[in-house]
Coordinates of C-alpha atoms in Angstrom, one line a residue:
Chain I
M1 CA -29.0 -31.0 7.9
S2 CA -32.0 -29.1 9.0
G3 CA -32.5 -25.3 9.1
P4 CA -30.7 -22.7 7.1
L5 CA -27.0 -22.6 6.6
I6 CA -26.8 -19.0 7.6
S7 CA -29.2 -17.4 10.0
I8 CA -29.2 -13.7 10.7
E9 CA -31.0 -13.3 14.1
G10 CA -32.1 -9.9 15.1
I11 CA -29.0 -7.9 14.3
A12 CA -28.8 -4.2 14.6
R13 CA -26.1 -1.7 13.9
R14 CA -25.8 1.8 15.4
Y15 CA -23.0 4.4 15.0
G16 CA -23.9 6.6 17.9
G17 CA -27.2 8.0 16.5
P18 CA -30.3 6.1 15.4
A19 CA -29.8 2.5 14.1
I20 CA -29.1 2.1 10.4
F21 CA -31.1 -1.1 10.8
E22 CA -32.4 -3.1 13.7
D23 CA -34.0 -6.4 14.5
L24 CA -33.1 -7.8 11.1
W25 CA -33.9 -11.5 10.5
L26 CA -33.0 -13.6 7.5
G27 CA -32.2 -17.2 6.8
I28 CA -30.2 -18.4 3.8
D29 CA -30.3 -22.0 2.8
R30 CA -27.4 -24.2 1.6
G31 CA -26.8 -23.7 -2.1
E32 CA -29.1 -20.7 -2.3
F33 CA -28.1 -17.5 -4.3
V34 CA -29.5 -14.5 -2.5
C35 CA -29.3 -10.9 -3.8
V36 CA -30.0 -7.9 -1.6
I37 CA -31.4 -4.8 -3.3
G38 CA -31.8 -1.4 -1.6
H39 CA -30.7 2.2 -1.9
S40 CA -27.4 3.5 -0.6
G41 CA -27.5 4.0 3.1
C42 CA -29.9 1.2 3.9
G43 CA -27.0 -0.7 5.5
K44 CA -26.7 -3.6 3.1
T45 CA -22.9 -3.3 3.0
T46 CA -22.9 -3.3 6.8
V47 CA -25.0 -6.5 6.8
L48 CA -22.4 -8.1 4.4
N49 CA -19.5 -6.9 6.6
I50 CA -21.2 -8.4 9.6
L51 CA -21.7 -11.7 7.8
A52 CA -18.0 -11.5 6.8
G53 CA -17.0 -10.8 10.4
L54 CA -15.4 -7.5 9.5
D55 CA -18.0 -5.6 11.4
K56 CA -19.8 -6.5 14.6
P57 CA -23.6 -6.1 15.1
S58 CA -24.6 -3.8 18.0
D59 CA -27.3 -6.4 18.8
G60 CA -28.2 -9.9 17.7
V61 CA -26.1 -12.7 16.2
V62 CA -25.3 -14.4 13.0
V63 CA -25.3 -18.2 13.1
V64 CA -23.4 -20.1 10.5
D65 CA -23.8 -23.8 10.4
G66 CA -25.0 -23.9 14.0
K67 CA -22.3 -21.6 15.4
A68 CA -22.5 -17.9 16.2
I69 CA -19.8 -16.1 14.2
D70 CA -17.1 -14.2 16.0
G71 CA -14.9 -12.3 13.5
P72 CA -13.8 -13.2 10.0
A73 CA -13.2 -16.8 9.0
L74 CA -12.0 -18.7 6.0
D75 CA -15.3 -20.4 5.5
R76 CA -16.8 -17.1 4.4
A77 CA -15.0 -15.7 1.4
V78 CA -15.5 -12.1 0.4
I79 CA -15.3 -10.7 -3.2
F80 CA -14.7 -7.0 -2.7
Q81 CA -16.1 -4.3 -4.8
G82 CA -12.6 -2.9 -5.6
H83 CA -11.1 -6.4 -6.3
A84 CA -8.6 -5.7 -3.4
L85 CA -5.8 -7.7 -5.0
F86 CA -2.2 -7.3 -3.6
P87 CA -0.5 -5.3 -6.4
W88 CA 3.0 -6.6 -5.4
L89 CA 2.0 -10.2 -6.1
T90 CA 1.2 -11.8 -9.4
V91 CA -2.1 -13.4 -10.3
L92 CA -0.8 -16.7 -9.1
G93 CA 0.7 -15.1 -6.0
N94 CA -2.6 -13.6 -5.0
V95 CA -4.6 -16.8 -5.4
A96 CA -1.8 -18.9 -3.8
Y97 CA -1.6 -16.6 -0.8
A98 CA -5.3 -17.4 -0.1
V99 CA -4.8 -21.1 -0.7
G100 CA -1.8 -21.1 1.6
A101 CA -3.8 -19.4 4.3
R102 CA -6.6 -22.0 4.0
H103 CA -4.2 -25.0 3.9
P104 CA -1.1 -24.1 5.9
D105 CA -0.1 -27.8 5.9
W106 CA 0.0 -28.1 2.1
S107 CA 3.3 -28.2 0.2
R108 CA 4.2 -25.3 -2.1
A109 CA 3.6 -27.5 -5.2
K110 CA 0.2 -28.5 -4.0
I111 CA -0.8 -24.9 -3.2
R112 CA 0.4 -23.8 -6.6
A113 CA -1.5 -26.6 -8.4
H114 CA -4.7 -25.8 -6.5
A115 CA -4.3 -22.1 -7.3
L116 CA -3.7 -22.8 -11.0
D117 CA -6.9 -24.9 -11.1
Y118 CA -9.0 -21.9 -10.0
I119 CA -7.2 -19.5 -12.3
R120 CA -8.1 -21.9 -15.1
L121 CA -11.7 -22.0 -13.9
V122 CA -12.1 -18.2 -14.3
G123 CA -10.4 -18.4 -17.7
L124 CA -7.1 -16.6 -16.8
T125 CA -4.7 -19.4 -17.8
G126 CA -1.7 -17.7 -19.3
A127 CA -2.0 -14.6 -17.2
E128 CA -0.9 -16.2 -13.9
G129 CA 2.5 -14.5 -14.0
K130 CA 1.1 -11.0 -14.5
R131 CA 0.7 -8.3 -11.9
P132 CA -2.8 -6.8 -11.2
S133 CA -1.7 -3.5 -12.8
E134 CA -1.2 -5.3 -16.1
L135 CA -4.8 -6.6 -16.1
S136 CA -8.1 -5.0 -17.2
G137 CA -10.8 -4.3 -14.6
G138 CA -12.7 -7.5 -15.6
M139 CA -9.6 -9.7 -15.4
K140 CA -8.8 -8.3 -11.9
Q141 CA -12.3 -9.1 -10.7
R142 CA -11.8 -12.6 -12.1
V143 CA -8.7 -13.0 -10.0
G144 CA -10.8 -11.8 -7.0
I145 CA -13.4 -14.5 -7.8
A146 CA -10.7 -17.2 -8.3
R147 CA -9.1 -16.2 -4.9
A148 CA -12.5 -16.4 -3.1
L149 CA -13.5 -19.7 -4.8
S150 CA -10.1 -21.3 -4.2
L151 CA -10.9 -21.2 -0.5
E152 CA -13.9 -23.5 -1.2
P153 CA -15.9 -21.5 1.3
K154 CA -19.2 -22.5 2.8
M155 CA -20.5 -19.1 1.7
L156 CA -19.5 -16.5 -0.8
L157 CA -20.1 -12.8 0.0
M158 CA -20.1 -10.3 -2.8
D159 CA -20.4 -6.6 -2.4
E160 CA -21.4 -5.1 -5.7
P161 CA -18.6 -7.0 -7.4
F162 CA -19.3 -5.8 -10.9
S163 CA -20.4 -2.2 -10.3
A164 CA -17.0 -0.8 -11.4
L165 CA -17.0 -2.7 -14.7
D166 CA -18.4 -1.8 -18.1
A167 CA -21.7 -3.4 -19.2
L168 CA -20.2 -5.9 -21.6
T169 CA -17.6 -7.2 -19.1
R170 CA -20.2 -7.2 -16.4
G171 CA -22.4 -9.5 -18.5
T172 CA -19.6 -11.9 -19.1
L173 CA -18.7 -12.1 -15.5
Q174 CA -22.3 -12.6 -14.4
D175 CA -22.4 -15.6 -16.8
E176 CA -19.2 -16.9 -15.1
V177 CA -20.5 -16.4 -11.6
R178 CA -23.8 -18.2 -12.6
R179 CA -21.8 -21.1 -14.1
L180 CA -19.4 -21.4 -11.2
C181 CA -21.9 -21.0 -8.3
H182 CA -24.9 -22.8 -9.6
G183 CA -22.7 -25.6 -10.9
T184 CA -21.2 -26.3 -7.5
G185 CA -24.1 -25.5 -5.3
Q186 CA -22.2 -22.6 -3.8
T187 CA -24.2 -20.5 -1.2
V188 CA -24.0 -16.8 -2.2
F189 CA -25.0 -13.6 -0.5
M190 CA -24.6 -10.7 -3.0
I191 CA -25.3 -7.0 -2.8
T192 CA -26.3 -5.2 -6.0
H193 CA -27.8 -2.0 -7.3
D194 CA -28.6 -3.7 -10.6
V195 CA -32.1 -5.1 -10.9
D196 CA -31.3 -7.2 -14.0
E197 CA -28.2 -8.7 -12.3
A198 CA -30.4 -9.8 -9.4
I199 CA -33.0 -11.3 -11.8
Y200 CA -30.4 -13.1 -13.7
L201 CA -28.4 -14.5 -10.8
A202 CA -30.6 -14.8 -7.7
D203 CA -32.9 -17.5 -6.4
R204 CA -34.3 -15.1 -3.9
I205 CA -34.1 -11.3 -3.8
V206 CA -34.2 -9.5 -0.5
L207 CA -35.7 -6.0 -0.6
M208 CA -34.4 -3.5 2.0
T209 CA -36.1 -0.2 2.8
N210 CA -34.2 3.0 3.1
G211 CA -32.3 3.8 6.3
P212 CA -32.1 4.8 9.0
G213 CA -34.2 2.2 10.6
A214 CA -34.0 0.0 7.5
L215 CA -35.9 -3.3 7.5
I216 CA -36.4 -6.2 5.2
A217 CA -39.7 -5.4 3.4
E218 CA -40.0 -8.7 1.7
T219 CA -38.1 -11.5 0.1
V220 CA -38.9 -12.1 -3.6
V221 CA -38.8 -15.6 -4.8
N222 CA -37.4 -15.6 -8.4
P223 CA -40.1 -17.2 -10.5
L224 CA -37.8 -17.8 -13.5
P225 CA -36.4 -21.3 -14.0
R226 CA -33.1 -22.0 -12.4
D227 CA -31.4 -22.8 -15.7
R228 CA -32.3 -19.4 -17.1
D229 CA -30.3 -18.1 -20.0
R230 CA -29.1 -14.5 -20.3
L231 CA -30.4 -14.1 -23.9
N232 CA -33.9 -15.4 -23.3
V233 CA -34.6 -14.5 -19.8
H234 CA -36.7 -11.5 -20.8
R235 CA -39.0 -13.8 -22.8
H236 CA -40.2 -15.6 -19.8
P237 CA -43.9 -14.8 -19.0
D238 CA -43.1 -13.9 -15.4
Y239 CA -40.1 -11.7 -16.3
Y240 CA -41.8 -8.4 -16.4
A241 CA -44.0 -9.0 -13.4
L242 CA -40.8 -9.6 -11.4
R243 CA -38.8 -6.7 -12.9
N244 CA -41.7 -4.3 -12.4
H245 CA -42.1 -5.5 -8.8
L246 CA -38.5 -4.8 -8.1
I247 CA -38.4 -1.4 -9.8
D248 CA -41.6 -0.3 -8.1
F249 CA -40.0 -1.2 -4.8
L250 CA -36.8 0.8 -5.5
V251 CA -38.6 3.8 -7.0
T252 CA -41.4 4.3 -4.5
R253 CA -42.1 1.5 -1.9
S254 CA -38.5 1.6 -0.4
R255 CA -39.3 5.1 0.7
S256 CA -42.9 4.8 1.8
F257 CA -42.8 1.3 3.1
K258 CA -43.1 2.4 6.7
D259 CA -46.5 4.0 5.9
E260 CA -47.5 0.9 4.1
I261 CA -47.2 -1.2 7.2
A262 CA -48.2 1.4 9.7
G263 CA -50.9 0.0 12.0
L264 CA -50.3 -3.6 10.8
A265 CA -48.8 -6.2 13.0
W266 CA -45.5 -6.5 11.3
D267 CA -43.5 -9.6 12.0
R268 CA -39.8 -8.7 11.5
R269 CA -38.8 -12.3 11.9
H270 CA -40.9 -13.4 8.9
P271 CA -41.1 -10.8 6.2
P272 CA -43.5 -11.9 3.5
A273 CA -42.2 -14.1 0.7
V274 CA -43.5 -12.8 -2.6
R275 CA -43.5 -14.6 -6.0
P276 CA -44.3 -12.1 -8.7
S277 CA -46.1 -13.8 -11.6
A278 CA -47.9 -12.9 -14.8
T279 CA -51.0 -14.8 -13.6
P280 CA -52.4 -13.5 -10.3
F281 CA -50.9 -15.6 -7.5
V282 CA -53.3 -17.2 -5.1
H283 CA -52.0 -18.2 -1.7
P284 CA -52.6 -21.9 -1.2
Chain Y
M1 CA 12.5 10.9 -29.9
T2 CA 14.0 9.9 -26.6
G3 CA 17.3 8.8 -28.1
S4 CA 18.0 12.1 -29.7
L5 CA 16.8 13.9 -26.5
T6 CA 19.3 12.0 -24.5
I7 CA 22.1 12.9 -26.9
R8 CA 21.1 16.5 -27.0
A9 CA 20.9 16.7 -23.2
A10 CA 24.3 15.2 -22.9
L11 CA 25.6 17.7 -25.4
V12 CA 24.2 20.6 -23.4
S13 CA 25.7 19.2 -20.2
L14 CA 29.1 19.0 -21.9
L15 CA 28.8 22.5 -23.2
L16 CA 27.9 23.8 -19.8
L17 CA 30.8 22.0 -18.3
A18 CA 33.2 23.4 -20.9
A19 CA 31.8 26.9 -20.3
F20 CA 32.2 26.6 -16.6
L21 CA 35.7 25.3 -16.8
G22 CA 36.6 28.0 -19.3
L23 CA 35.3 30.8 -17.0
W24 CA 37.0 29.2 -14.1
H25 CA 40.3 29.1 -16.0
L26 CA 39.9 32.8 -17.1
G27 CA 38.9 33.9 -13.6
T28 CA 42.0 32.3 -12.0
M29 CA 44.8 32.7 -14.6
G30 CA 45.9 36.1 -13.3
S31 CA 47.1 39.2 -15.1
G32 CA 50.8 38.5 -15.4
P33 CA 53.6 40.0 -13.3
A34 CA 52.9 43.3 -11.8
A35 CA 55.0 46.4 -12.3
D36 CA 58.5 46.6 -10.7
M37 CA 58.4 46.4 -7.0
D38 CA 60.9 46.5 -4.3
P39 CA 61.9 42.8 -3.6
E40 CA 61.4 43.2 0.1
Y41 CA 57.9 44.7 -0.4
A42 CA 57.1 41.9 -2.9
K43 CA 57.9 39.3 -0.3
L44 CA 55.4 40.8 2.0
M45 CA 52.7 41.2 -0.6
G46 CA 52.6 37.5 -1.7
Q47 CA 51.9 36.0 -5.1
T48 CA 48.6 37.7 -5.7
A49 CA 50.1 41.1 -5.9
T50 CA 53.4 40.3 -7.4
Q51 CA 52.7 37.6 -10.0
G52 CA 49.0 38.6 -10.6
T53 CA 48.0 34.9 -10.0
S54 CA 45.1 34.0 -7.8
A55 CA 45.4 31.9 -4.7
M56 CA 42.3 30.2 -6.0
P57 CA 43.5 27.3 -8.1
G58 CA 42.4 26.8 -11.7
P59 CA 40.7 23.8 -13.2
G60 CA 44.1 22.4 -14.3
A61 CA 45.6 22.5 -10.9
V62 CA 42.5 20.8 -9.3
G63 CA 42.5 18.2 -12.0
A64 CA 46.1 17.4 -11.4
Q65 CA 45.5 17.2 -7.7
L66 CA 42.5 15.0 -8.2
W67 CA 44.5 12.7 -10.3
H68 CA 47.3 12.7 -7.7
H69 CA 44.8 11.7 -5.0
L70 CA 43.1 9.0 -7.1
A71 CA 46.4 7.5 -8.3
D72 CA 47.2 6.6 -4.7
P73 CA 44.1 6.8 -2.5
F74 CA 45.0 4.4 0.3
Y75 CA 48.4 5.5 1.6
D76 CA 48.8 6.1 5.3
R77 CA 51.7 8.3 6.4
G78 CA 50.7 9.2 10.0
P79 CA 47.6 10.9 11.5
N80 CA 47.6 14.0 9.3
D81 CA 48.6 12.4 6.0
K82 CA 46.3 9.7 4.8
G83 CA 45.1 8.9 1.3
I84 CA 41.7 10.4 0.4
G85 CA 40.3 6.9 -0.1
I86 CA 41.1 6.1 3.5
Q87 CA 39.4 9.3 4.6
L88 CA 36.3 8.6 2.6
A89 CA 36.2 5.0 3.9
F90 CA 36.2 6.3 7.5
S91 CA 33.3 8.6 6.7
I92 CA 31.3 6.0 4.8
A93 CA 31.9 3.5 7.7
R94 CA 30.6 6.0 10.2
V95 CA 27.6 6.8 8.1
F96 CA 26.8 3.1 7.6
A97 CA 27.1 2.4 11.3
G98 CA 24.8 5.2 12.4
Y99 CA 22.4 4.6 9.6
L100 CA 22.1 0.9 10.3
L101 CA 21.4 1.6 14.0
A102 CA 18.7 4.1 12.8
V103 CA 17.1 1.4 10.6
L104 CA 17.1 -1.0 13.5
V105 CA 15.3 1.5 15.7
A106 CA 13.1 3.4 13.2
L107 CA 11.5 0.5 11.4
P108 CA 10.1 -1.4 14.4
L109 CA 9.2 1.8 16.2
G110 CA 7.6 3.1 13.0
F111 CA 5.6 -0.1 12.7
L112 CA 4.4 0.3 16.2
I113 CA 3.4 3.9 15.8
G114 CA 1.8 3.2 12.4
M115 CA -0.3 0.3 13.8
S116 CA -1.3 1.8 17.1
P117 CA -3.3 5.1 17.1
L118 CA -2.6 5.3 20.9
M119 CA 1.2 5.1 20.5
N120 CA 0.9 7.5 17.5
R121 CA -0.8 10.1 19.7
A122 CA 1.4 9.4 22.7
L123 CA 4.8 9.7 20.9
D124 CA 3.8 12.5 18.5
P125 CA 4.9 15.4 20.7
Y126 CA 8.3 13.9 21.3
I127 CA 8.9 13.3 17.6
Q128 CA 7.7 16.8 16.7
I129 CA 10.2 18.3 19.2
L130 CA 13.1 16.1 18.6
K131 CA 12.9 16.0 14.8
P132 CA 13.8 19.7 14.0
I133 CA 16.9 19.7 16.3
S134 CA 20.1 20.1 14.4
P135 CA 22.0 16.8 14.8
L136 CA 25.2 18.8 15.6
A137 CA 23.4 20.3 18.7
W138 CA 23.5 16.8 20.1
M139 CA 27.3 16.7 19.7
P140 CA 28.4 18.2 23.1
L141 CA 25.9 16.0 24.9
A142 CA 27.1 13.0 23.0
L143 CA 30.7 13.8 23.8
Y144 CA 30.0 14.3 27.4
T145 CA 27.9 11.1 27.9
I146 CA 29.6 8.7 25.5
K147 CA 33.2 10.1 26.2
D148 CA 34.3 8.8 22.8
S149 CA 34.5 11.1 19.8
A150 CA 34.3 8.3 17.2
I151 CA 31.1 6.9 18.7
S152 CA 29.7 10.4 19.2
A153 CA 30.0 11.0 15.4
I154 CA 28.1 7.7 14.8
F155 CA 25.5 8.8 17.3
V156 CA 25.0 12.1 15.5
I157 CA 24.5 10.2 12.2
F158 CA 22.0 7.9 14.0
I159 CA 20.0 10.8 15.4
C160 CA 19.8 12.7 12.1
S161 CA 18.8 9.6 10.0
V162 CA 16.3 8.2 12.4
W163 CA 13.5 10.8 12.0
P164 CA 12.7 10.6 8.3
M165 CA 12.7 6.8 8.4
L166 CA 10.5 6.8 11.6
V167 CA 8.0 9.3 10.2
N168 CA 7.8 7.6 6.8
T169 CA 7.5 4.1 8.2
A170 CA 4.7 5.2 10.5
F171 CA 2.9 7.0 7.7
G172 CA 3.3 4.1 5.3
V173 CA 2.1 1.5 7.8
A174 CA -0.8 3.7 8.9
S175 CA -2.0 4.3 5.3
V176 CA -2.1 0.7 4.1
R177 CA -5.3 0.3 2.2
R178 CA -8.2 -0.8 4.4
E179 CA -9.3 -3.4 1.9
W180 CA -5.9 -5.1 1.9
L181 CA -6.2 -5.5 5.6
N182 CA -9.7 -6.8 5.3
V183 CA -8.5 -9.4 2.8
A184 CA -5.9 -10.5 5.4
R185 CA -8.6 -10.6 8.1
T186 CA -11.0 -12.7 6.1
L187 CA -8.1 -15.0 5.3
E188 CA -7.4 -15.3 9.0
I189 CA -3.7 -14.3 8.6
P190 CA -2.1 -14.2 12.0
P191 CA -0.7 -10.7 13.1
V192 CA 3.0 -11.4 12.6
K193 CA 2.5 -12.9 9.2
R194 CA 0.2 -10.1 8.3
A195 CA 2.8 -7.5 9.3
F196 CA 5.4 -9.2 7.0
T197 CA 3.3 -10.3 4.1
V198 CA 0.8 -7.5 3.8
I199 CA 1.8 -4.4 5.7
L200 CA 5.5 -4.5 4.9
P201 CA 5.2 -4.9 1.2
A202 CA 2.3 -2.3 1.1
A203 CA 4.3 0.2 3.0
A204 CA 7.7 -0.6 1.5
P205 CA 7.8 2.2 -1.1
T206 CA 7.0 4.8 1.6
I207 CA 9.6 3.3 3.9
L208 CA 12.3 3.3 1.2
T209 CA 11.5 7.0 0.5
G210 CA 12.2 7.7 4.1
M211 CA 15.4 5.7 4.0
R212 CA 16.6 7.6 0.9
I213 CA 16.0 10.9 2.5
S214 CA 17.9 9.7 5.6
I215 CA 21.0 8.5 3.7
G216 CA 21.2 11.9 2.1
I217 CA 20.9 13.8 5.4
A218 CA 23.5 11.4 7.0
W219 CA 26.0 12.1 4.3
L220 CA 25.4 15.9 4.7
V221 CA 25.9 15.7 8.4
I222 CA 29.0 13.5 8.5
V223 CA 31.2 16.2 6.9
A224 CA 30.1 18.7 9.6
A225 CA 30.4 16.2 12.4
E226 CA 33.9 15.2 11.4
M227 CA 35.0 18.8 11.2
L228 CA 34.1 19.0 14.9
V229 CA 35.3 15.6 16.0
G230 CA 38.5 15.6 14.0
G231 CA 41.0 12.8 13.5
T232 CA 39.8 11.0 10.4
G233 CA 37.2 11.2 7.7
I234 CA 36.5 13.4 4.7
G235 CA 35.1 16.2 6.9
Y236 CA 38.3 16.3 8.9
F237 CA 40.3 16.3 5.7
V238 CA 38.5 19.4 4.4
W239 CA 39.0 21.2 7.6
N240 CA 42.7 20.2 7.7
E241 CA 43.3 21.3 4.2
W242 CA 41.6 24.6 4.9
N243 CA 44.0 25.1 7.8
N244 CA 46.8 24.3 5.3
L245 CA 45.3 26.9 3.0
S246 CA 45.3 24.2 0.3
I247 CA 42.2 25.3 -1.7
T248 CA 43.1 22.8 -4.3
N249 CA 42.6 19.9 -1.9
V250 CA 39.4 21.5 -0.5
I251 CA 37.9 21.6 -4.0
T252 CA 39.0 18.1 -4.8
A253 CA 37.4 16.8 -1.6
I254 CA 34.2 18.7 -2.4
L255 CA 34.0 17.0 -5.7
L256 CA 34.5 13.6 -4.1
I257 CA 31.9 14.3 -1.4
G258 CA 29.4 15.0 -4.1
L259 CA 30.2 11.9 -6.0
V260 CA 29.9 9.6 -3.0
G261 CA 26.6 11.2 -2.0
M262 CA 25.3 10.6 -5.5
V263 CA 26.3 6.9 -5.4
L264 CA 24.6 6.5 -2.0
D265 CA 21.4 8.1 -3.2
Q266 CA 21.3 6.1 -6.4
A267 CA 21.8 2.9 -4.5
L268 CA 18.8 3.6 -2.4
A269 CA 16.8 4.7 -5.4
R270 CA 17.5 1.4 -7.1
L271 CA 16.4 -0.4 -3.9
A272 CA 13.2 1.6 -3.9
R273 CA 12.5 0.6 -7.5
L274 CA 12.8 -3.0 -6.5
V275 CA 10.0 -2.8 -3.9
S276 CA 7.7 -0.4 -5.7
Y277 CA 4.5 -1.6 -7.3
P278 CA 2.3 0.0 -9.8
E279 CA -1.4 0.0 -8.9

């Protein structure tokens, strides 16, 4: 199939006053893992909600697989920041609820078996009869991941899924997400505050400037090999070039970017793609 | 130690009961026969003056009467002489009838108000005005329009138990966590299924709290309503025995009213525990 799986085409969002962002364009290819980095208030959660169909853009459209989206759909699964499990259902109940919604024609036994498969995939076998209140934060988020993946969605949307977890648990879950998403060619759109998380997980990192009037400053192509490893990722020659580039952006450029492009003919449809490297990069 | 705390608390409860019964006994046992009195005058004065005994029965007399009632609670010897079990059954039946009607009205209406900000705003003034009205104030209107005292009593129970349930249901439904609704939306759950599988379980603890408040109020109101309506029921029994000047029977009935109220409350509390969820 030609063209990107998801195409964000000129979307804007206004709440009365000035636009949080406007005329935003971005394409995401099938199987790509995209992270969005930006400060609070740049509208990245709004972009995600629009992709999920939970919010509507004031202008523009989002096209998924050739069709403009109109509201939430089962082919776009969301992993929420606060896990959002139903506390009155067990782990199995929560995952099976999603599976049942996806496949209304399946028998109870088939739904159960499918849900158990995904509970095993996130390493929670044995805990399927527990309630969310009996689980640790990391385990709850694993259930959230199992619930989203059990839908076998075209696209996975994650809104800072690990920000409420401690560092150790976060690391383990990042490994899990890498394993699960890269292994199956899952297309992922993820919001994060964490530069290292983006470096470890993303194929491409989208940098958003501060709002209001936020825009995509550039998309950074991750120069690290796709089969990177958490323990050795910082030894890669391009690692620091990438990390410094991202941090420079967050610290200074996200604020001053509008001055940076003042007077230039800025093409919002095609923000520059940058590939930070230890050796100076020469455009072909 | 919770075990020893339970035992000590039970001990203190028993001591308090013993002290209360002792004081009650002392306060009502009287001072013995009074000084010599002209027999004609004594007849006029009654027992309190002549024997020194109180018209207020002691714990022994009430205990004996309670036993007498409980030994044969379901006899029926005409309209003014029915067993206390029958009287309580009439009251409980009225409470259940009015309460069930209130559930049938309050839960769907509460759902509507909770889910629709428009209906919430539109109905709010009516609820605010109707809610504080004493249920007994409706009684004359009910008697006039319904023209049946038994159904009027049920209507009074309905009108007093509907408000806590309505307000709590609306509040519970309106404050279901946004993210749970978002989950339902991303899973494309149709509205009716969403109401039953997400909103209802999420709001159930709040709804049950309202239902528990309602059953308490209904049981409070039925006694007063039956005093007005008459005929049958524990409220009528209390009023009847007051007219008979049988304080013993009045106290017995008061005890039983408390016991039944406690049982109703505990039943709803147990139901509330079933639907509650820790977060």
